[in-house]
Short mmCIF file of C-alpha atoms in Angstrom, two decimals:
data_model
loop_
_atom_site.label_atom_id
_atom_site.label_comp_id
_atom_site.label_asym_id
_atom_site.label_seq_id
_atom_site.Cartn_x
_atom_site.Cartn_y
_atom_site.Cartn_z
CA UNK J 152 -62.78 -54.01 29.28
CA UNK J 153 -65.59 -52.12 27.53
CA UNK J 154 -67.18 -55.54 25.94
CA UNK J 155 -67.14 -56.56 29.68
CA UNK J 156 -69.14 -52.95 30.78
CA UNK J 157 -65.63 -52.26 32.74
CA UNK J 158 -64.72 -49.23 30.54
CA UNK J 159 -67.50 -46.47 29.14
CA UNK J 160 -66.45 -45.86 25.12
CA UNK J 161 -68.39 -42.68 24.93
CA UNK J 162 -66.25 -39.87 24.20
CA UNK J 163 -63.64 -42.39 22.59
CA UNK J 164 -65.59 -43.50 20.02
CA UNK J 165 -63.93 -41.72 17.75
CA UNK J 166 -60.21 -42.56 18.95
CA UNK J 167 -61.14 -45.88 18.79
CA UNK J 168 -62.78 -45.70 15.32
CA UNK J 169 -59.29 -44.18 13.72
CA UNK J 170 -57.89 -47.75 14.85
CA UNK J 171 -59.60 -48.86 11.81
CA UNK J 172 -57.29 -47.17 9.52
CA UNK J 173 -54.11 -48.03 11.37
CA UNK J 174 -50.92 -48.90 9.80
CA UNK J 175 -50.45 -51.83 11.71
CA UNK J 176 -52.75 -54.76 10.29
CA UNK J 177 -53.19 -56.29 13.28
CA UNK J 178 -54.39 -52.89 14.99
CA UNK J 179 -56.73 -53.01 12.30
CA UNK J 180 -57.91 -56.64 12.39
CA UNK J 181 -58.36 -55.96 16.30
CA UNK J 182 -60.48 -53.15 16.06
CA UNK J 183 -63.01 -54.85 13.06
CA UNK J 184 -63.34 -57.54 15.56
CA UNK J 185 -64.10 -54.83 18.29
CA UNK J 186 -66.99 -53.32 16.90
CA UNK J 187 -68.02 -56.65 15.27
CA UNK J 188 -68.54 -57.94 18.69
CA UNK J 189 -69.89 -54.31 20.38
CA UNK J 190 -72.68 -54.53 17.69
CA UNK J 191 -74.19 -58.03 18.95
CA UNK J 192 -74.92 -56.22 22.23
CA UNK J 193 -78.07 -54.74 23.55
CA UNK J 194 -79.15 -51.44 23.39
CA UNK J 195 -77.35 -50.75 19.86
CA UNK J 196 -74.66 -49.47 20.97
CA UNK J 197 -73.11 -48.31 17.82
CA UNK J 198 -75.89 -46.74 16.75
CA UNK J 199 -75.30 -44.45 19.74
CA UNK J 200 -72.12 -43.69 19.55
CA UNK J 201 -72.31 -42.90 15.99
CA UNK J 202 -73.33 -39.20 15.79
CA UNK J 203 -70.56 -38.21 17.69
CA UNK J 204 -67.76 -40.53 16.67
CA UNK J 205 -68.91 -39.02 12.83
CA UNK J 206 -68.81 -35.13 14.06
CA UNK J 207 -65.51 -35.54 16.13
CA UNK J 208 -64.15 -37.30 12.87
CA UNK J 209 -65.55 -34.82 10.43
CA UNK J 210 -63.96 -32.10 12.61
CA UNK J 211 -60.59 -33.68 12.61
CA UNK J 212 -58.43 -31.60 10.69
CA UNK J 213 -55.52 -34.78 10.21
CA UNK J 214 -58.60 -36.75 9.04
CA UNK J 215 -58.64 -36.65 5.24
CA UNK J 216 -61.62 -37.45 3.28
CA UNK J 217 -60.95 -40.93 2.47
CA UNK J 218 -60.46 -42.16 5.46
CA UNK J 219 -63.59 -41.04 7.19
CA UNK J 220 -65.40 -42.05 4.43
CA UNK J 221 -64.13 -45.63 5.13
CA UNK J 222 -64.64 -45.48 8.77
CA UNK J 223 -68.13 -44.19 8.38
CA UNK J 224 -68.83 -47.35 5.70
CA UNK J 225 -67.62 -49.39 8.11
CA UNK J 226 -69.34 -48.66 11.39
CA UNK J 227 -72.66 -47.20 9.43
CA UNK J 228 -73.13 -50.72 8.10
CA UNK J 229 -73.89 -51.92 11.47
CA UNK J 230 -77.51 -49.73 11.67
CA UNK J 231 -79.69 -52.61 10.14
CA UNK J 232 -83.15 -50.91 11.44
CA UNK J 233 -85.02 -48.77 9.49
CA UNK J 234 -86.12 -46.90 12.80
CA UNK J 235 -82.64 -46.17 13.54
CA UNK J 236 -81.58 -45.00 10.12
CA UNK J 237 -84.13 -42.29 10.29
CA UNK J 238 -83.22 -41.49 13.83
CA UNK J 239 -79.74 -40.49 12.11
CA UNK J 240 -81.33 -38.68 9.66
CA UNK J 241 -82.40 -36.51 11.80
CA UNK J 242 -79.27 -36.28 13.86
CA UNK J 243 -77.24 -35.55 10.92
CA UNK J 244 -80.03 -33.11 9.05
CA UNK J 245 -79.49 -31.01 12.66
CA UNK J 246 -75.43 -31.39 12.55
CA UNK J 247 -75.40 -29.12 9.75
CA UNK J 248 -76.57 -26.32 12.00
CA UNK J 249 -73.45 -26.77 14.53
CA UNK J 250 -70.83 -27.41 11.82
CA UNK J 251 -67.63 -24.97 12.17
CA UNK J 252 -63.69 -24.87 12.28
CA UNK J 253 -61.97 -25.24 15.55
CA UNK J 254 -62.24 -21.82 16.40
CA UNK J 255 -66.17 -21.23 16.44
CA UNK J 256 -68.28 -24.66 16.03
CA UNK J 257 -71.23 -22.51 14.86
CA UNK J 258 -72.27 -18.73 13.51
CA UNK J 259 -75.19 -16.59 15.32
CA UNK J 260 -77.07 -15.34 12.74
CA UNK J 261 -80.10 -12.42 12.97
CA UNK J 262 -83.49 -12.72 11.11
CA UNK J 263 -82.62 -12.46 7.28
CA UNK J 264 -79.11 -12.14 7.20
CA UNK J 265 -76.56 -13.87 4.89
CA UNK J 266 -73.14 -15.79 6.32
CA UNK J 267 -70.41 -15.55 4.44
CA UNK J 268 -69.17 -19.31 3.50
CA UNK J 269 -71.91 -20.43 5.32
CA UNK J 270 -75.87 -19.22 4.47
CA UNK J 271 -78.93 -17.49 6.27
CA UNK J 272 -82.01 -18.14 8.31
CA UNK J 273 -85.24 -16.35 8.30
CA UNK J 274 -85.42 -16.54 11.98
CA UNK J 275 -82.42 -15.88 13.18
CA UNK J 276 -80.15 -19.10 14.72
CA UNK J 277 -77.01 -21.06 14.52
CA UNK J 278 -75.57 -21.58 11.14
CA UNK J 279 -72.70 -24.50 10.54
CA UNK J 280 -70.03 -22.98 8.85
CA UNK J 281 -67.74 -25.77 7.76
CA UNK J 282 -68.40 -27.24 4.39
CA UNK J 283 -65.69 -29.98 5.13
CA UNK J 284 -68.15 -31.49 7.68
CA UNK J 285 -71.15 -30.60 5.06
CA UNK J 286 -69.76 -33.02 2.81
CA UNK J 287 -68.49 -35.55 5.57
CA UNK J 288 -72.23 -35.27 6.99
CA UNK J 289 -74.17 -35.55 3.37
CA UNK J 290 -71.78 -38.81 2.29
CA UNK J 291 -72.98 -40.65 5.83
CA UNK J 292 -76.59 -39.54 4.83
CA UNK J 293 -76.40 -41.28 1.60
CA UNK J 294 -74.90 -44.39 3.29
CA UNK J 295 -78.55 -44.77 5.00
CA UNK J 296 -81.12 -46.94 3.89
CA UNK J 297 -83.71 -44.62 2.44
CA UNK J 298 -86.98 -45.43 3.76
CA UNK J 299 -90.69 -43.88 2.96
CA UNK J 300 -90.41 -41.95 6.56
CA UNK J 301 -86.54 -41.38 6.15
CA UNK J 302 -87.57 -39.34 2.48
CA UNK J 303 -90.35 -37.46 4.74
CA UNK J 304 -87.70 -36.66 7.04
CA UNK J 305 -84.93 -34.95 4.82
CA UNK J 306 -87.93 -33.10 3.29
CA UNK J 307 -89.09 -31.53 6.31
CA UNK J 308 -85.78 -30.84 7.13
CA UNK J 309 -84.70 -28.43 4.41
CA UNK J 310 -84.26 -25.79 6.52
CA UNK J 311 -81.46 -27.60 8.33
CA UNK J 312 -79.26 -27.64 5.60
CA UNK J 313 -80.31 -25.93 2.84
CA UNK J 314 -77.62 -23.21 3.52
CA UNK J 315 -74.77 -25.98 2.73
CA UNK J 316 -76.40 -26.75 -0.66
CA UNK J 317 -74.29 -24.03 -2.67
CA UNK J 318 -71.33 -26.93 -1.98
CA UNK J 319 -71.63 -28.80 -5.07
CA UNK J 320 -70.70 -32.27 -3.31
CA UNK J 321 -73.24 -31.64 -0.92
CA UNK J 322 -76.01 -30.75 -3.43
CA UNK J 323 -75.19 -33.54 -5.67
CA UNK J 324 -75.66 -36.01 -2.60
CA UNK J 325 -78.75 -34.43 -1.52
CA UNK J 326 -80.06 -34.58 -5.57
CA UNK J 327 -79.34 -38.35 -5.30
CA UNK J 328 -81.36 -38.89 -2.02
CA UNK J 329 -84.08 -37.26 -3.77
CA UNK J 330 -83.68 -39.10 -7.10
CA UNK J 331 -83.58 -42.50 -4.60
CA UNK J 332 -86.73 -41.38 -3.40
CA UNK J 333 -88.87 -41.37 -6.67
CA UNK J 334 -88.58 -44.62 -6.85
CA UNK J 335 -90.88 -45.16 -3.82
CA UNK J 336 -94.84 -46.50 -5.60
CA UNK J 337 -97.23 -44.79 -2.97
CA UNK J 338 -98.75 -41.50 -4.20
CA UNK J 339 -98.55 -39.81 -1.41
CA UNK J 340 -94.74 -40.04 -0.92
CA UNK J 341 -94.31 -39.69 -4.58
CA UNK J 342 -96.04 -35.99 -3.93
CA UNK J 343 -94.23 -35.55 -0.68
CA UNK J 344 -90.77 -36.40 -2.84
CA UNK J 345 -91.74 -33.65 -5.76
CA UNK J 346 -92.21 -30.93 -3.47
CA UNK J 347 -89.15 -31.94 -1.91
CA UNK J 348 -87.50 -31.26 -5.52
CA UNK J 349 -89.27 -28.56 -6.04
CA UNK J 350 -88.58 -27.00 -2.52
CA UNK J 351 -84.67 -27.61 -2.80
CA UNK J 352 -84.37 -26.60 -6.18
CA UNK J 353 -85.91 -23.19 -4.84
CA UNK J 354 -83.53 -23.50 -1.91
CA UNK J 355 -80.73 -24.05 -4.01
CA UNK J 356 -81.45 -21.16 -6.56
CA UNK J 357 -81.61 -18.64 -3.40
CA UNK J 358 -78.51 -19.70 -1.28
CA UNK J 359 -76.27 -19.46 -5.28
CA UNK J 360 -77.96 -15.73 -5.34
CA UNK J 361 -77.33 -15.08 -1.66
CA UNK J 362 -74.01 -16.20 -1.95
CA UNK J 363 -73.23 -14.23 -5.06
CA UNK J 364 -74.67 -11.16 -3.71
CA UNK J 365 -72.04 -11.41 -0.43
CA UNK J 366 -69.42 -12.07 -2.74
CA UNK J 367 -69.82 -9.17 -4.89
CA UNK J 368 -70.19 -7.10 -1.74
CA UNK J 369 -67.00 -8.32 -0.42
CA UNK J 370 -65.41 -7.39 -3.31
CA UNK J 371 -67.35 -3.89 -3.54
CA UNK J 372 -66.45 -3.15 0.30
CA UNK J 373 -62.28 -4.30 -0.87
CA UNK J 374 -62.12 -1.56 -3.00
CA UNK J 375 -63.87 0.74 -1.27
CA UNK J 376 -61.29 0.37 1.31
CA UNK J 377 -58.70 0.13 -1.00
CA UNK J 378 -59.62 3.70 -2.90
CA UNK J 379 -60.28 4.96 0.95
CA UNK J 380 -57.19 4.08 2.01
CA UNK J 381 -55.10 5.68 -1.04
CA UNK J 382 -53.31 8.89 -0.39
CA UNK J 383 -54.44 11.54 -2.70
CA UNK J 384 -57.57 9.70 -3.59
CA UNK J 385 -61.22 11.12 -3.05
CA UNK J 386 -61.94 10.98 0.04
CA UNK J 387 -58.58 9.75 1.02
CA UNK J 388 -56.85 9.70 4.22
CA UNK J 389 -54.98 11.85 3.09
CA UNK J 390 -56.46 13.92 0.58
CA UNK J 391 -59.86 14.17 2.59
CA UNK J 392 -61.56 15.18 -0.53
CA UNK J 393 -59.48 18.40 -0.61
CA UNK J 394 -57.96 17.71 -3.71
CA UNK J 395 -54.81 15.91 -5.34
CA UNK J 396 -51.62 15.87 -2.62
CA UNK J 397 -54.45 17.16 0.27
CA UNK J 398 -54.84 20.20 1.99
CA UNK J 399 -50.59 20.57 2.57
CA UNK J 400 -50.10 20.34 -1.22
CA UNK J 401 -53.33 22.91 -1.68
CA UNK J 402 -51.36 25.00 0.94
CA UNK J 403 -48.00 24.80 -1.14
CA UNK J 404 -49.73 25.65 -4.09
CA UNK J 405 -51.65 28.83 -2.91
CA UNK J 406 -48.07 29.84 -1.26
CA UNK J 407 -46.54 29.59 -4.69
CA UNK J 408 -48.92 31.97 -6.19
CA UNK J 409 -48.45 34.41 -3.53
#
């Protein structure tokens, strides 16, 4: 029905996609042929449904790791043009803004301030929080053919995800896009590529210290609570500062002397 235009996949692409993983071979076998035959028809169709099929997967909690990673090498071996691997690129470089759990897809974050599991912007915007999707997004990224443009692309888009980079799967992938990317002869991508190193090594070194600094606060603001919220402590709910026991034990004590 949908090789005959009968049926719309969009929306299902992932459903459909999880078919490739099914325990029954012949489930399996169906779907290969499926997609096999979607992919000779106009208008790349795969290509289209991709960047949702990959999100909806990479969200999917009862989706483990290797499994979407087989999908994805699967269905991502069907984009053959260079213009729409870069197109991805692009796609995916933004998905790491709109990453989250089921219960908030994204973080608002003000000018300048740092997200907890997640990392900052220094205008203000929507953070992905998710780091399972950060490393579902940076192993389909690395499954693209690398072009000259497609290098110029992740570059530029350092901004998008350089607040996932403190995940050491997703900075290793990201490292060996850039290292794939050296290898390019013309001059002026080989300077485009090594201020790309440069540029996400700085990255890289600030989101670790950002990251460390909330951390350390978290744990500063714990026991702050935790010393607040001690009876007889200083500045206790109890002891409001009064001194050991609070003001009822001071009271017992002054009746005593009298």
């Amino acid at each position: 029905l949908i090789l005959n235009d009968m049926v719309k996949i969009r929306g299902h692409g992932a459903k459909v996609a999880l078919c490739l993983q099914d325990s029954e071979p012949r489930i399996r076998d169906l779907t290969q042929l499926f997609f096999s035959e979607l992919s000779k028809r106009g208008n790349s169709p795969i290509y289209n449904l991709l960047p949702d099929t990959l999100a909806s997967l990479a969200a999917d909690d009862a989706v483990d790791s290797g499994t979407f990673r087989t999908i994805m090498r699967f269905l991502l071996a069907f984009v053959n043009k260079d213009k729409h691997a870069e197109s991805l690129m692009d796609k995916l470089c933004h998905r790491f803004q709109t990453t989250g759990g089921a219960a908030s897809l994204c973080v608002h974050v003000p000018a300048c301030v740092c997200v907890s599991g997640g990392g900052f912007t220094a205008h203000g915007g929507w953070l992905g929080t998710d780091p399972k999707q950060w490393r579902g997004l940076a192993f389909c990224l690395g499954l693209l053919r690398l072009t000259e443009r497609g290098a110029k692309r992740l570059a530029d888009n350092l901004r998008m995800y350089k607040h996932a980079i403190t995940d050491e799967e997703v900075h290793a992938a990201f490292q060996s896009l850039i290292t794939k990317a050296k290898k390019f002869t013309k001059q002026e991508t080989k300077d485009a590529v090594e201020e790309w190193q440069r540029s996400f090594d700085a990255a890289h070194a600030g989101q670790s210290e950002q990251d460390g600094v909330a951390k350390r606060s978290a744990r500063v603001s714990g026991i702050a609570k935790h010393a607040i919220g001690t009876p007889g402590g200083d500045g206790g709910e109890d002891g409001a500062g009064v001194g050991a026991g609070g003001p009822e034990a001071t009271a017992g004590r002054t009746k005593t002397r009298g």
